[in-house]
PDB file of C-alpha atoms in Angstrom:
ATOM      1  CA  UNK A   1       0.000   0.000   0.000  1.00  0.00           C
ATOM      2  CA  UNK A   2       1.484   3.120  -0.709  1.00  0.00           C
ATOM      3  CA  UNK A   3       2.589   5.754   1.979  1.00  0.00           C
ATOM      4  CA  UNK A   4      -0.047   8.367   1.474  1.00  0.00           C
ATOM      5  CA  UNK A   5       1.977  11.458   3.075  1.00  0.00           C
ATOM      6  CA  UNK A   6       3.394  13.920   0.632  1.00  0.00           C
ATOM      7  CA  UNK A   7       6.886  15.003   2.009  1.00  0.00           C
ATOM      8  CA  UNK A   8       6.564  18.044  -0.167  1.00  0.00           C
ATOM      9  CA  UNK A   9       3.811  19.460   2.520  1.00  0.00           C
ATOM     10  CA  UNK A  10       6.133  21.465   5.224  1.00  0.00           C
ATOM     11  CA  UNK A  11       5.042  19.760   7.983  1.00  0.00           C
ATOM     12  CA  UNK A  12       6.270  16.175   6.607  1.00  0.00           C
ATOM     13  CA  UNK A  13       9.206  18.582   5.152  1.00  0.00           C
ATOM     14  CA  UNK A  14      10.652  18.912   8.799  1.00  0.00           C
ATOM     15  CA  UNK A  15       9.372  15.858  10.409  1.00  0.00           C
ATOM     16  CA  UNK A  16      12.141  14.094   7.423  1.00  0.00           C
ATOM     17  CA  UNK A  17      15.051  16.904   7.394  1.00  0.00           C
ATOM     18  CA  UNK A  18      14.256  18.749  10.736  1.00  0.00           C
ATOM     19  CA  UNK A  19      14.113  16.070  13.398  1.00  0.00           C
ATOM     20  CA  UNK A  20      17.595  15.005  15.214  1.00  0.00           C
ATOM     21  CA  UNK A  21      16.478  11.313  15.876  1.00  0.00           C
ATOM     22  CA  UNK A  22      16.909  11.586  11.887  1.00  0.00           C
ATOM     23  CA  UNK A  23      19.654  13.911  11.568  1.00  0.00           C
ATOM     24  CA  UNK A  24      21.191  11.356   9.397  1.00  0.00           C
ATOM     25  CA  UNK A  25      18.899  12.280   6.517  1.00  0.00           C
ATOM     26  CA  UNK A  26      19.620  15.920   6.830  1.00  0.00           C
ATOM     27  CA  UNK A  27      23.360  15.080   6.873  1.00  0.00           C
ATOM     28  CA  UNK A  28      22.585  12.748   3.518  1.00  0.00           C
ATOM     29  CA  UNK A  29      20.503  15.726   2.111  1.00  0.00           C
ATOM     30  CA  UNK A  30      23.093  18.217   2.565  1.00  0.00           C
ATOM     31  CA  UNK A  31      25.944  16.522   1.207  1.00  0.00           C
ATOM     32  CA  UNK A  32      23.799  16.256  -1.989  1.00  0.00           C
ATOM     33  CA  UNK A  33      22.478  19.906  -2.855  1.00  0.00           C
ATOM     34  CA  UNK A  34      26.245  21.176  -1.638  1.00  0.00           C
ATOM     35  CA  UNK A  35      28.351  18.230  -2.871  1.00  0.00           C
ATOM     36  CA  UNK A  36      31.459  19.799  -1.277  1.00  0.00           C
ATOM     37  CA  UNK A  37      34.905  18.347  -0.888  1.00  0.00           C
ATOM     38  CA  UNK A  38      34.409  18.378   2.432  1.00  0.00           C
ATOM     39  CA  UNK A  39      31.769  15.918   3.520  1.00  0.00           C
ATOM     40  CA  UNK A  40      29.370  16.960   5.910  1.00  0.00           C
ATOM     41  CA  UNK A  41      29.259  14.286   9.194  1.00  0.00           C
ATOM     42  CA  UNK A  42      27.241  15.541  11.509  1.00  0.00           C
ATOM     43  CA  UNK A  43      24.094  18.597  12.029  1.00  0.00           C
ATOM     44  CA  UNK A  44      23.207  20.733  14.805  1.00  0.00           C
ATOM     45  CA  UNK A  45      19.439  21.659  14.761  1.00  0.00           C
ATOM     46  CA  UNK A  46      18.375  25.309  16.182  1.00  0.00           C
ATOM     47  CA  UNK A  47      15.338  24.822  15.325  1.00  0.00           C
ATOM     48  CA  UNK A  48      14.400  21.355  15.777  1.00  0.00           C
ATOM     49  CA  UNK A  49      10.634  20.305  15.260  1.00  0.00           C
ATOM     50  CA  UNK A  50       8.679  20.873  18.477  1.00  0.00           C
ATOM     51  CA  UNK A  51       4.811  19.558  18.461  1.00  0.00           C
ATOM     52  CA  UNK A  52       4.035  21.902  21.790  1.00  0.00           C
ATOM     53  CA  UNK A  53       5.230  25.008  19.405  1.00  0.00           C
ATOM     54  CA  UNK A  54       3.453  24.145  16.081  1.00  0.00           C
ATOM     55  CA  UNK A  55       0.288  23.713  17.844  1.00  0.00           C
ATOM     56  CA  UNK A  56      -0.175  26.795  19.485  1.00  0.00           C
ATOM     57  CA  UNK A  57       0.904  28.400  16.227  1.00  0.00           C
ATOM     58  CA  UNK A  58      -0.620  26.894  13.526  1.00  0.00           C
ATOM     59  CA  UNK A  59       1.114  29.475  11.049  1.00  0.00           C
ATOM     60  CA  UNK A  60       4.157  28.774  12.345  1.00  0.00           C
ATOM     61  CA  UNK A  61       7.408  28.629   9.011  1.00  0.00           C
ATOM     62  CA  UNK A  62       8.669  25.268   9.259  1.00  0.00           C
ATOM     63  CA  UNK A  63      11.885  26.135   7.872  1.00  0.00           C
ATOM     64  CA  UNK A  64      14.954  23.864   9.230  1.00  0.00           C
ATOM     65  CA  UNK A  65      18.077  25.827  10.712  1.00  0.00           C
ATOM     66  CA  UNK A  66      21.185  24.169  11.632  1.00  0.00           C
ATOM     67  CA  UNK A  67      24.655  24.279  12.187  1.00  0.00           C
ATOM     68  CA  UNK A  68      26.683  21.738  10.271  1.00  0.00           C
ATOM     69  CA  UNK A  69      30.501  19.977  11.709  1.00  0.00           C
ATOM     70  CA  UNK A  70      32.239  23.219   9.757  1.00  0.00           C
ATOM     71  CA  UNK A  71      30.484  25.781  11.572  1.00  0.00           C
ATOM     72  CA  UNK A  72      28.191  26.372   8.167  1.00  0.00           C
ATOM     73  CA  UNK A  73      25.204  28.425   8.926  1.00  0.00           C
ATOM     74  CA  UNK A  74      22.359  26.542   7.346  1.00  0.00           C
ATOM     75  CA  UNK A  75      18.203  26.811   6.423  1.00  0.00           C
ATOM     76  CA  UNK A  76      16.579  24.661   4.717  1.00  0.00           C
ATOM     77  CA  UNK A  77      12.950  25.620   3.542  1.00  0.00           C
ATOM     78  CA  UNK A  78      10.485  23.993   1.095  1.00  0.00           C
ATOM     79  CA  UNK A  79       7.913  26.497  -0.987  1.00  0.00           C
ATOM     80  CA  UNK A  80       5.018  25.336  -2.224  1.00  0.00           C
ATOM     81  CA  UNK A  81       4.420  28.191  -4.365  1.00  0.00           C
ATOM     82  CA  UNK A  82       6.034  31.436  -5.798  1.00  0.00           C
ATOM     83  CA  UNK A  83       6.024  33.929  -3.460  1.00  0.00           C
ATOM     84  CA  UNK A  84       6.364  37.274  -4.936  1.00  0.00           C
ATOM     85  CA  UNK A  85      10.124  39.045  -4.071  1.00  0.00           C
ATOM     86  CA  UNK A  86      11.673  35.487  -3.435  1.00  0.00           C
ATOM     87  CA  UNK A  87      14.969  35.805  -4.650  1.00  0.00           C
ATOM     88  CA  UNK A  88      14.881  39.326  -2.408  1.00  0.00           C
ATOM     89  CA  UNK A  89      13.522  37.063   0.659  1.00  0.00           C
ATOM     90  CA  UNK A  90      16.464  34.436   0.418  1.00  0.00           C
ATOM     91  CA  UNK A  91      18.620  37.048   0.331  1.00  0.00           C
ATOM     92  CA  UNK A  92      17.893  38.378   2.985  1.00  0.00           C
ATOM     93  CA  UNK A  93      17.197  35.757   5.046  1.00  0.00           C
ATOM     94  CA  UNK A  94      20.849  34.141   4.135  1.00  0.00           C
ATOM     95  CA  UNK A  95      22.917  37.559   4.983  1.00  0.00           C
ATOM     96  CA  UNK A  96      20.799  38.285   7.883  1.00  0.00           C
ATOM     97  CA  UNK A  97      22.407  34.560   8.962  1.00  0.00           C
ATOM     98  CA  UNK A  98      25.679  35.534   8.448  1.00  0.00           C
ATOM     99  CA  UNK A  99      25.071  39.066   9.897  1.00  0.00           C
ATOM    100  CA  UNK A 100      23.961  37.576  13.150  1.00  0.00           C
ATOM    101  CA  UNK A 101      27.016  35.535  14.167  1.00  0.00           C
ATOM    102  CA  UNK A 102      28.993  38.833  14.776  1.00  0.00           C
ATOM    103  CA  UNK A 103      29.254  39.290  17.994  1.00  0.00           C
ATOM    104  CA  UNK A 104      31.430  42.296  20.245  1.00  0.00           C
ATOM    105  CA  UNK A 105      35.147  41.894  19.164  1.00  0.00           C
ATOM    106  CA  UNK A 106      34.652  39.240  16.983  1.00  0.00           C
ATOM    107  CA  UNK A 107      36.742  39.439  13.576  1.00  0.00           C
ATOM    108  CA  UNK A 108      35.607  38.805  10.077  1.00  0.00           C
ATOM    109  CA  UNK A 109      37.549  36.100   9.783  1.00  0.00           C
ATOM    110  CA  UNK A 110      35.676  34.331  12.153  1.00  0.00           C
ATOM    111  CA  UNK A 111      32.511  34.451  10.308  1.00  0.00           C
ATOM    112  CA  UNK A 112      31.433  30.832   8.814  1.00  0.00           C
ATOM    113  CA  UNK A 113      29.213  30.525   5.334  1.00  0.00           C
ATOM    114  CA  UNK A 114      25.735  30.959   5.561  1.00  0.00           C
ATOM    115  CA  UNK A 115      23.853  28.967   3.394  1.00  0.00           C
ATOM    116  CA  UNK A 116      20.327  28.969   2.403  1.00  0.00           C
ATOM    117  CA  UNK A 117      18.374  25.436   0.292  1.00  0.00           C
ATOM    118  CA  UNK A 118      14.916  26.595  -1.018  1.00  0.00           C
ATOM    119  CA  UNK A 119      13.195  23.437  -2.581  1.00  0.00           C
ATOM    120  CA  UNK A 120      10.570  24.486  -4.950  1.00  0.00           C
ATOM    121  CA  UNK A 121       7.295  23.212  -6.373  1.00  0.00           C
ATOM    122  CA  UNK A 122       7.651  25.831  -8.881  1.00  0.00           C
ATOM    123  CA  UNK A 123       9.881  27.048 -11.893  1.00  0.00           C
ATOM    124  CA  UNK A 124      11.495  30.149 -11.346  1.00  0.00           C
ATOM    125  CA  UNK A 125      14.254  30.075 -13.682  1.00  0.00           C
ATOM    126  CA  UNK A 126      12.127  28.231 -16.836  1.00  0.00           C
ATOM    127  CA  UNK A 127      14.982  30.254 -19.139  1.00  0.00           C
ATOM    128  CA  UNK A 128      17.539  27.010 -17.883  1.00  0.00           C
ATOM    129  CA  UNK A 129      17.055  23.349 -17.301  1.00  0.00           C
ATOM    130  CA  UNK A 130      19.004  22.765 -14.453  1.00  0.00           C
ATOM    131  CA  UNK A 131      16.665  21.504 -11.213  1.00  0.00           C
ATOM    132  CA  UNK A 132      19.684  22.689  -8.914  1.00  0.00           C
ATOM    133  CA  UNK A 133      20.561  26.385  -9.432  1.00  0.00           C
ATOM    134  CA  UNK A 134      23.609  27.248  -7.391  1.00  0.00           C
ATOM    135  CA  UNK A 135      23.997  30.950  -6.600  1.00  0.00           C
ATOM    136  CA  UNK A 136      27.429  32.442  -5.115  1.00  0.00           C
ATOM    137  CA  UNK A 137      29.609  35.475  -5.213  1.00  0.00           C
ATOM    138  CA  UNK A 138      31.145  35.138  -8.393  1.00  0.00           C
ATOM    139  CA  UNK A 139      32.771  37.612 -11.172  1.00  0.00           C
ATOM    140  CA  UNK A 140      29.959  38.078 -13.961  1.00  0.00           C
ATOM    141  CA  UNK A 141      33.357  38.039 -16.992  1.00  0.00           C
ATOM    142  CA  UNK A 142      35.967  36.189 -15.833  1.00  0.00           C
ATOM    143  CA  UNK A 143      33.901  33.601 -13.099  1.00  0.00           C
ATOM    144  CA  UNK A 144      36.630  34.865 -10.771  1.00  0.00           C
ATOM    145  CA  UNK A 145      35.439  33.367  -6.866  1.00  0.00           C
ATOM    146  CA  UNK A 146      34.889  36.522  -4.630  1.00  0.00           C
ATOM    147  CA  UNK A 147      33.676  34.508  -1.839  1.00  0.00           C
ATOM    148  CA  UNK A 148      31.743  31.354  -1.003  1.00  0.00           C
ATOM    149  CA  UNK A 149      30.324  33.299   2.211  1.00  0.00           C
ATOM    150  CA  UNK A 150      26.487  33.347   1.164  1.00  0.00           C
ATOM    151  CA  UNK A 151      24.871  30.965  -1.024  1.00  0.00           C
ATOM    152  CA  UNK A 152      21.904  29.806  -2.437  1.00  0.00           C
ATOM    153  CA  UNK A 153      20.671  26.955  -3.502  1.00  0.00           C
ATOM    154  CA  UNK A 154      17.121  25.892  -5.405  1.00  0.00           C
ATOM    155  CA  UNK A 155      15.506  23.177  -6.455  1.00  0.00           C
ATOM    156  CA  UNK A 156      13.056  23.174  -9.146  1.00  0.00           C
ATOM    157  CA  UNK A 157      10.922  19.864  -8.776  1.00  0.00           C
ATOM    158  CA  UNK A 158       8.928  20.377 -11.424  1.00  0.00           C
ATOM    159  CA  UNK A 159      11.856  20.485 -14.130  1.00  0.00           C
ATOM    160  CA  UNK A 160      12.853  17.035 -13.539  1.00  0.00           C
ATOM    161  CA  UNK A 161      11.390  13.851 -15.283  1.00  0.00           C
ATOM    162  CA  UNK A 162      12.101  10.553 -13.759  1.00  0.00           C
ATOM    163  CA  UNK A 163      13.574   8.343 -16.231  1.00  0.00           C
ATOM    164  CA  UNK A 164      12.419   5.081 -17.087  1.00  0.00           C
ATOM    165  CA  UNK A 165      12.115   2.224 -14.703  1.00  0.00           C
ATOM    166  CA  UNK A 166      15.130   0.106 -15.834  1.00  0.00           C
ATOM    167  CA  UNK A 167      17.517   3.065 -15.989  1.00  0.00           C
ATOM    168  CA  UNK A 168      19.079   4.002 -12.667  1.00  0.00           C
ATOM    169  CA  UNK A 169      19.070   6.859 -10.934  1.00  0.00           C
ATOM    170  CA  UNK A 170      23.002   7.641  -9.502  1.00  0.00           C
ATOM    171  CA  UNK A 171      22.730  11.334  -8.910  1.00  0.00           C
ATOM    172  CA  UNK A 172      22.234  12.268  -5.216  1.00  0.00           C
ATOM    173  CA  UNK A 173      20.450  15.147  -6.135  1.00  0.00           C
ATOM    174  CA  UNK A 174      17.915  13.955  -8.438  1.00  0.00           C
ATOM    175  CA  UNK A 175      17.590  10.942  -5.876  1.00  0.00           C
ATOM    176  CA  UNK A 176      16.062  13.589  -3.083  1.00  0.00           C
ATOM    177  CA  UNK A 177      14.017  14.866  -5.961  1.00  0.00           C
ATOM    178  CA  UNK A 178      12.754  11.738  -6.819  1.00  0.00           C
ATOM    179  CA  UNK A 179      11.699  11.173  -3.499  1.00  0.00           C
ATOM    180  CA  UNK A 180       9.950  14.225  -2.837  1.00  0.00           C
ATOM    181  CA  UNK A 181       7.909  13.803  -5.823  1.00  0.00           C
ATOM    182  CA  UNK A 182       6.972  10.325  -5.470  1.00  0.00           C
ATOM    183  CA  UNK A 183       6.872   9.110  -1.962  1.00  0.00           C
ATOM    184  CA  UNK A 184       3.368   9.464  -1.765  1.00  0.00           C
ATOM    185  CA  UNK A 185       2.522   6.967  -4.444  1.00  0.00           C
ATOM    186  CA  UNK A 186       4.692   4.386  -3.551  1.00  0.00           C
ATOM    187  CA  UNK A 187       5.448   2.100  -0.881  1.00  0.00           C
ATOM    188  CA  UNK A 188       8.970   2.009   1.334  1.00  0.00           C
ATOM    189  CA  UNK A 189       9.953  -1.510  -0.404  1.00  0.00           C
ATOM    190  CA  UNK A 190       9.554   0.482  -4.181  1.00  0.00           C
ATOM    191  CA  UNK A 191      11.296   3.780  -2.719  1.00  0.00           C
ATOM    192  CA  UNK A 192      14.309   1.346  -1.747  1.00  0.00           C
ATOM    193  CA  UNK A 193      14.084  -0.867  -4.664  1.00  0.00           C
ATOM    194  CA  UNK A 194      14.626   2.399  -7.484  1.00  0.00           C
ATOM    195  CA  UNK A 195      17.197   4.777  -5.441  1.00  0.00           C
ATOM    196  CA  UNK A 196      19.112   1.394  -3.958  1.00  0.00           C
ATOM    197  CA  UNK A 197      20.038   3.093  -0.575  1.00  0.00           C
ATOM    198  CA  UNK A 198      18.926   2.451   3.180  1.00  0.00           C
ATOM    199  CA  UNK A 199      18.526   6.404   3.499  1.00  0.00           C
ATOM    200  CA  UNK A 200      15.227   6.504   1.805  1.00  0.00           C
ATOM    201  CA  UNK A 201      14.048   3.445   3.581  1.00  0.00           C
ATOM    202  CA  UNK A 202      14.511   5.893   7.020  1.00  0.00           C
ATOM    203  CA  UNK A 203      12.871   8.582   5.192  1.00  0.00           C
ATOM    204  CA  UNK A 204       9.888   6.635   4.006  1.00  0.00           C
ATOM    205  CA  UNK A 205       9.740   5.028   8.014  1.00  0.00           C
ATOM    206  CA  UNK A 206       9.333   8.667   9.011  1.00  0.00           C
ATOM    207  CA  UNK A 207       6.322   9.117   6.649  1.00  0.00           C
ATOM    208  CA  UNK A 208       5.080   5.961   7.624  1.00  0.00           C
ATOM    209  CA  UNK A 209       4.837   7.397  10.795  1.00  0.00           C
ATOM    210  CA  UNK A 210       2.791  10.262  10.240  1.00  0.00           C
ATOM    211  CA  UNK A 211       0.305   8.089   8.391  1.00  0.00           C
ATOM    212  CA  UNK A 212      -0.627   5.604  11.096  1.00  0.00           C
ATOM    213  CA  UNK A 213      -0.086   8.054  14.223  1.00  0.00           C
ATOM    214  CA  UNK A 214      -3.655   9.808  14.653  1.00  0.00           C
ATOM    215  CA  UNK A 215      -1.920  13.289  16.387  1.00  0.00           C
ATOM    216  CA  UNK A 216       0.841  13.307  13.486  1.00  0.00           C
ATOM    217  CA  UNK A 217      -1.999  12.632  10.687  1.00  0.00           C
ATOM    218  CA  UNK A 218      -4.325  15.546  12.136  1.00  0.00           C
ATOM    219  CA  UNK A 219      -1.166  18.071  11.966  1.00  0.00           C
ATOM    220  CA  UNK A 220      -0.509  16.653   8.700  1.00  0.00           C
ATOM    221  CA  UNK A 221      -3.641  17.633   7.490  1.00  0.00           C
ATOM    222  CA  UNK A 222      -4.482  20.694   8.654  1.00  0.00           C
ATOM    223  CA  UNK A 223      -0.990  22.233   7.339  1.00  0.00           C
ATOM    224  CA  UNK A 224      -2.064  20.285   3.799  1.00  0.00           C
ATOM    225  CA  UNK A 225      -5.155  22.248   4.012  1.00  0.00           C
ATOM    226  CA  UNK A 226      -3.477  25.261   4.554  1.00  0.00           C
ATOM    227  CA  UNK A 227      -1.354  25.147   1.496  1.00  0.00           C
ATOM    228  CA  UNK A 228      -4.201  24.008  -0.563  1.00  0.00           C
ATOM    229  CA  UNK A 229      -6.095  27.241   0.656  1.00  0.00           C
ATOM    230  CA  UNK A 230      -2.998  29.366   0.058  1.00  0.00           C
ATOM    231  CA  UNK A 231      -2.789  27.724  -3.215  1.00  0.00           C
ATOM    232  CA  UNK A 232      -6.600  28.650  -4.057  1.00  0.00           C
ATOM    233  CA  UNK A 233      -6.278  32.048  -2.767  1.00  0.00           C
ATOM    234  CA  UNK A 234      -3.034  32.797  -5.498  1.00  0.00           C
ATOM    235  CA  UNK A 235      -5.094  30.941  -7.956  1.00  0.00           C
ATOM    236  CA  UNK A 236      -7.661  33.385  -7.266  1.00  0.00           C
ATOM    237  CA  UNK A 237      -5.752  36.658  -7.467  1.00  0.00           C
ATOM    238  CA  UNK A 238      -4.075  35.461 -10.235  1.00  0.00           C
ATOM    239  CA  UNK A 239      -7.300  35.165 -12.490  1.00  0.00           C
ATOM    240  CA  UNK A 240      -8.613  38.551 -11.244  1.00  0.00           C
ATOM    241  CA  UNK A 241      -5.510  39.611 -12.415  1.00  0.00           C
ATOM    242  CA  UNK A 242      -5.600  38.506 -15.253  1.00  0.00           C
ATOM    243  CA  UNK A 243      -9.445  39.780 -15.923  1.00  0.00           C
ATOM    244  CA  UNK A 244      -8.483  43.165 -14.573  1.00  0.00           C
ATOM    245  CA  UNK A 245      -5.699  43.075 -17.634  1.00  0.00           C
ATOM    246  CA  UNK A 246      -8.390  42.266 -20.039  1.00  0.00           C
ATOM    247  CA  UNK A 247     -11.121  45.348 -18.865  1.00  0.00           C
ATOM    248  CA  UNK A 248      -7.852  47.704 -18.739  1.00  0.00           C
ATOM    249  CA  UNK A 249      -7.255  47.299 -22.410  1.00  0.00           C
ATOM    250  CA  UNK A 250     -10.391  47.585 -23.253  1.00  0.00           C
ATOM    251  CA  UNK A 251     -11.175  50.616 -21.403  1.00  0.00           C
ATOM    252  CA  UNK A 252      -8.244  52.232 -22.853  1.00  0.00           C
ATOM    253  CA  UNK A 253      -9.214  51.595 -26.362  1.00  0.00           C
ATOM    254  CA  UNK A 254     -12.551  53.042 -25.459  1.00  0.00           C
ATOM    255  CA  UNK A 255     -10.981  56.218 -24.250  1.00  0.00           C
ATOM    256  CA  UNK A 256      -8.472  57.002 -27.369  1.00  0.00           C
ATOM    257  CA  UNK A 257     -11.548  56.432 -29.717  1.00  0.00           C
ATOM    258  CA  UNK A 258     -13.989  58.763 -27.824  1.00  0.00           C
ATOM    259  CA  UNK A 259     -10.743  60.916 -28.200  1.00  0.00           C
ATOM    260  CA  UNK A 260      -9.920  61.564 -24.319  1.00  0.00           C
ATOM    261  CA  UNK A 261      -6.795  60.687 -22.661  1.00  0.00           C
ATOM    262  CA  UNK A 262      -6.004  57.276 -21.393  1.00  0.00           C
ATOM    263  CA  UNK A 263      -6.477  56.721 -17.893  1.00  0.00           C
ATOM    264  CA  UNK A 264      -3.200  55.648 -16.023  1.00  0.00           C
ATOM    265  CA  UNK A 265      -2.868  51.479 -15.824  1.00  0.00           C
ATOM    266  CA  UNK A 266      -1.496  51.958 -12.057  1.00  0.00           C
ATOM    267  CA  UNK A 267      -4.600  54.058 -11.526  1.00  0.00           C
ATOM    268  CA  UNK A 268      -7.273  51.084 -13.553  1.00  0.00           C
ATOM    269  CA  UNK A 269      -5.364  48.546 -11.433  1.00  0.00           C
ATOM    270  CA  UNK A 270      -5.768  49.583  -8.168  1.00  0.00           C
ATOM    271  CA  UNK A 271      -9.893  50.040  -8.814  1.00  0.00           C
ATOM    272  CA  UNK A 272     -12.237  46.486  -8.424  1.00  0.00           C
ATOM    273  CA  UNK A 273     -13.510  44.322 -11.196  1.00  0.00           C
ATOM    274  CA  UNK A 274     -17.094  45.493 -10.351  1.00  0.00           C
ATOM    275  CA  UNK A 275     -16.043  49.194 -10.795  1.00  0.00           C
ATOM    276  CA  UNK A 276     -13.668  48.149 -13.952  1.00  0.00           C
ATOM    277  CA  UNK A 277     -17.063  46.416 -15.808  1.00  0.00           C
ATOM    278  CA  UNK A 278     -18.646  49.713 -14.392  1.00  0.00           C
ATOM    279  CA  UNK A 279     -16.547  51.840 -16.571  1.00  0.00           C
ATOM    280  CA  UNK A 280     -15.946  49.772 -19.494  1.00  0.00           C
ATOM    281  CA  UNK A 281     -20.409  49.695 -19.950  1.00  0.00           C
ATOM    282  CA  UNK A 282     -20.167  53.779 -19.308  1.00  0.00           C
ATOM    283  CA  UNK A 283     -17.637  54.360 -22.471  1.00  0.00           C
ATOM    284  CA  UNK A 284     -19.429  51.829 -24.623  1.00  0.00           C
ATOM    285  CA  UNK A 285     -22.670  53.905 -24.159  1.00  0.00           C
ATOM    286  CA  UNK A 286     -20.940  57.075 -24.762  1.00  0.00           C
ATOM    287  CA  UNK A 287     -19.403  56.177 -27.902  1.00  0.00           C
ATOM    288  CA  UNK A 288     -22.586  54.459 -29.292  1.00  0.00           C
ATOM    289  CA  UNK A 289     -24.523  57.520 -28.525  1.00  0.00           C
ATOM    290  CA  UNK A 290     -21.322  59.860 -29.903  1.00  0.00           C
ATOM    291  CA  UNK A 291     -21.994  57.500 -32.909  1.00  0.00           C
ATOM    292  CA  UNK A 292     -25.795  58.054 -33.093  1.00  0.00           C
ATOM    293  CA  UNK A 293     -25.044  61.615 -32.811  1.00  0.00           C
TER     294      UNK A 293
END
C-alpha cells in the first residue's frame, strides 16, 4: 500500500530533514544539494521540530536551521508556491544569517558561510534546465570566486522527469528529488528498490509514521489544508488579475476612440472588477450615442 503522506507538505518537510532522531537524513541531504569536498558528518538543529510550538501556532514557518561539523550556517525551507520578491527574501534571510554571528570583538575572519536550500514546487528560472541552481559570489566576466560566504541553492521539482524504470538513478540530487515527488505513491519496499540506498528506507519510516499516528496525521492535514487554501487564494488573485488586464485594455481603447486621454494602468489597477465592468459599460454607451449623434 502506498505511503499516502506527501513530504513536499512542510510539515512532513521537517518531520524528514528537521528532526535530530533523523539527523542522518539531513546530513545525507546536505551533502547532496552542496556536494562539497568536504563531507558533511554531523548537524546541529536550532530549530528542531517541536509539536508543543506548532500547535499553538498553527502558522508557524517550518523552515529547518542548523549548524553543520564546519560551523556552516544553514536553512533549509520547502515552498510550495512562488512567493512574490523570493529571490529578495532568500537574500535576505541568508545575509541576515551571516550578519547575526557577529558578535562584540569578533573578527571577520571568524565568520562561517551561511547557506540557504529553497526546494521548490515551482519554476522560477524556466529560461535554464538545471533543477539545482547554485547561486554564489562570483565575477559576472571572468567567473573569478569573490567569496563562497552566502549561497543559495534551489531546487526546481517540477523540471525534472524521472527516467524510465530500468535506468538508474546515480545522482544524489535527483535521488532527493525523486523522493519528494513520489513518496506518496509508492510504498517504502519500491522507494528502496529504485534509489538502492537504506537512506530513503529511514525517510519513508518517518512518513510511515505520520500516516498511522492519529496526532501526526491531524497536523498533517491541517498544514495540507493550509497550502491548498494558500494555493486557491493565489489561484484566485491570479485570475482577477488577469481579468483586470483584459477590462484595462479595453477601457483604454474606449478612451483614445472617444478621443480623451487614457487613464493611467497603475490608476485602472488599483480600482475592483465590479467598478472596472462599471466603466468599461459607461464608455461603450458614450461612444454608441457619440456614434448616433
Amino acid at each position: 500500500m502506498a505511503i499516502g503522506i506527501d513530504p513536499t507538505v512542510d510539515f512532513a518537510f521537517k518531520r524528514v530533514l528537521g528532526s535530530p532522531e533523523h539527523a542522518s537524513l539531513t546530513v545525507n541531504f546536505l551533502n547532496a544539494v552542496l556536494a562539497d569536498e568536504h563531507v558533511i558528518r554531523s548537524v546541529e538543529f536550532l530549530n528542531p521540530f517541536l509539536d508543543k510550538d506548532f500547535e499553538e501556532d498553527k502558522l508557524a514557518i517550518l523552515d529547518i536551521r542548523a549548524r553543520d561539523d564546519r560551523g556552516r550556517w544553514l536553512n533549509v525551507e520547502i515552498q510550495t508556491t512562488l512567493p512574490g520578491k523570493l529571490p529578495e527574501r532568500l537574500t535576505y534571510y541568508v545575509a541576515s544569517q551571516y550578519v547575526g554571528q557577529m558578535r562584540e570583538g569578533q573578527r571577520y575572519g571568524d565568520l562561517c558561510d551561511s547557506i540557504g536550500i529553497c526546494v521548490l514546487e515551482g519554476i522560477r528560472f524556466p529560461q535554464v534546465p538545471d533543477i539545482h541552481l547554485d547561486f554564489r559570489f562570483r565575477s559576472r566576466d571572468a567567473g573569478l570566486k569573490l567569496s563562497d560566504s552566502l549561497q543559495i541553492h534551489l531546487l526546481e521539482l517540477p523540471k525534472y522527469a524521472a527516467p524510465a524504470d530500468n535506468v538508474p538513478i546515480t545522482d544524489p540530487v535527483e535521488k532527493w528529488v525523486y523522493f519528494l515527488q513520489s513518496a506518496e505513491h509508492q510504498t517504502r519496499e519500491q522507494l528502496v528498490a529504485r534509489l538502492g540506498e537504506e537512506t530513503f528506507s529511514e525517510a519513508a519510516g518517518v512518513l510511515e509514521m505520520i500516516a498511522r499516528t492519529p496526532r501526526e496525521r491531524e497536523l498533517y492535514e491541517a498544514r495540507l489544508k493550509l497550502q491548498r487554501d494558500e494555493q486557491s487564494r493565489l489561484d484566485a488573485a491570479l485570475a482577477q488579475g488577469l481579468e483586470k488586464g483584459q477590462y484595462l485594455g479595453r477601457i483604454q481603447l474606449l478612451e483614445s476612440l472617444l478621443g480623451q486621454d487614457t487613464s493611467p494602468t497603475d490608476a485602472l489597477k488599483a480600482r475592483s472588477v465590479d467598478e472596472l465592468q462599471a466603466l468599461e459599460a459607461d464608455l461603450q454607451r458614450r461612444l454608441r450615442e457619440r456614434d448616433l449623434g
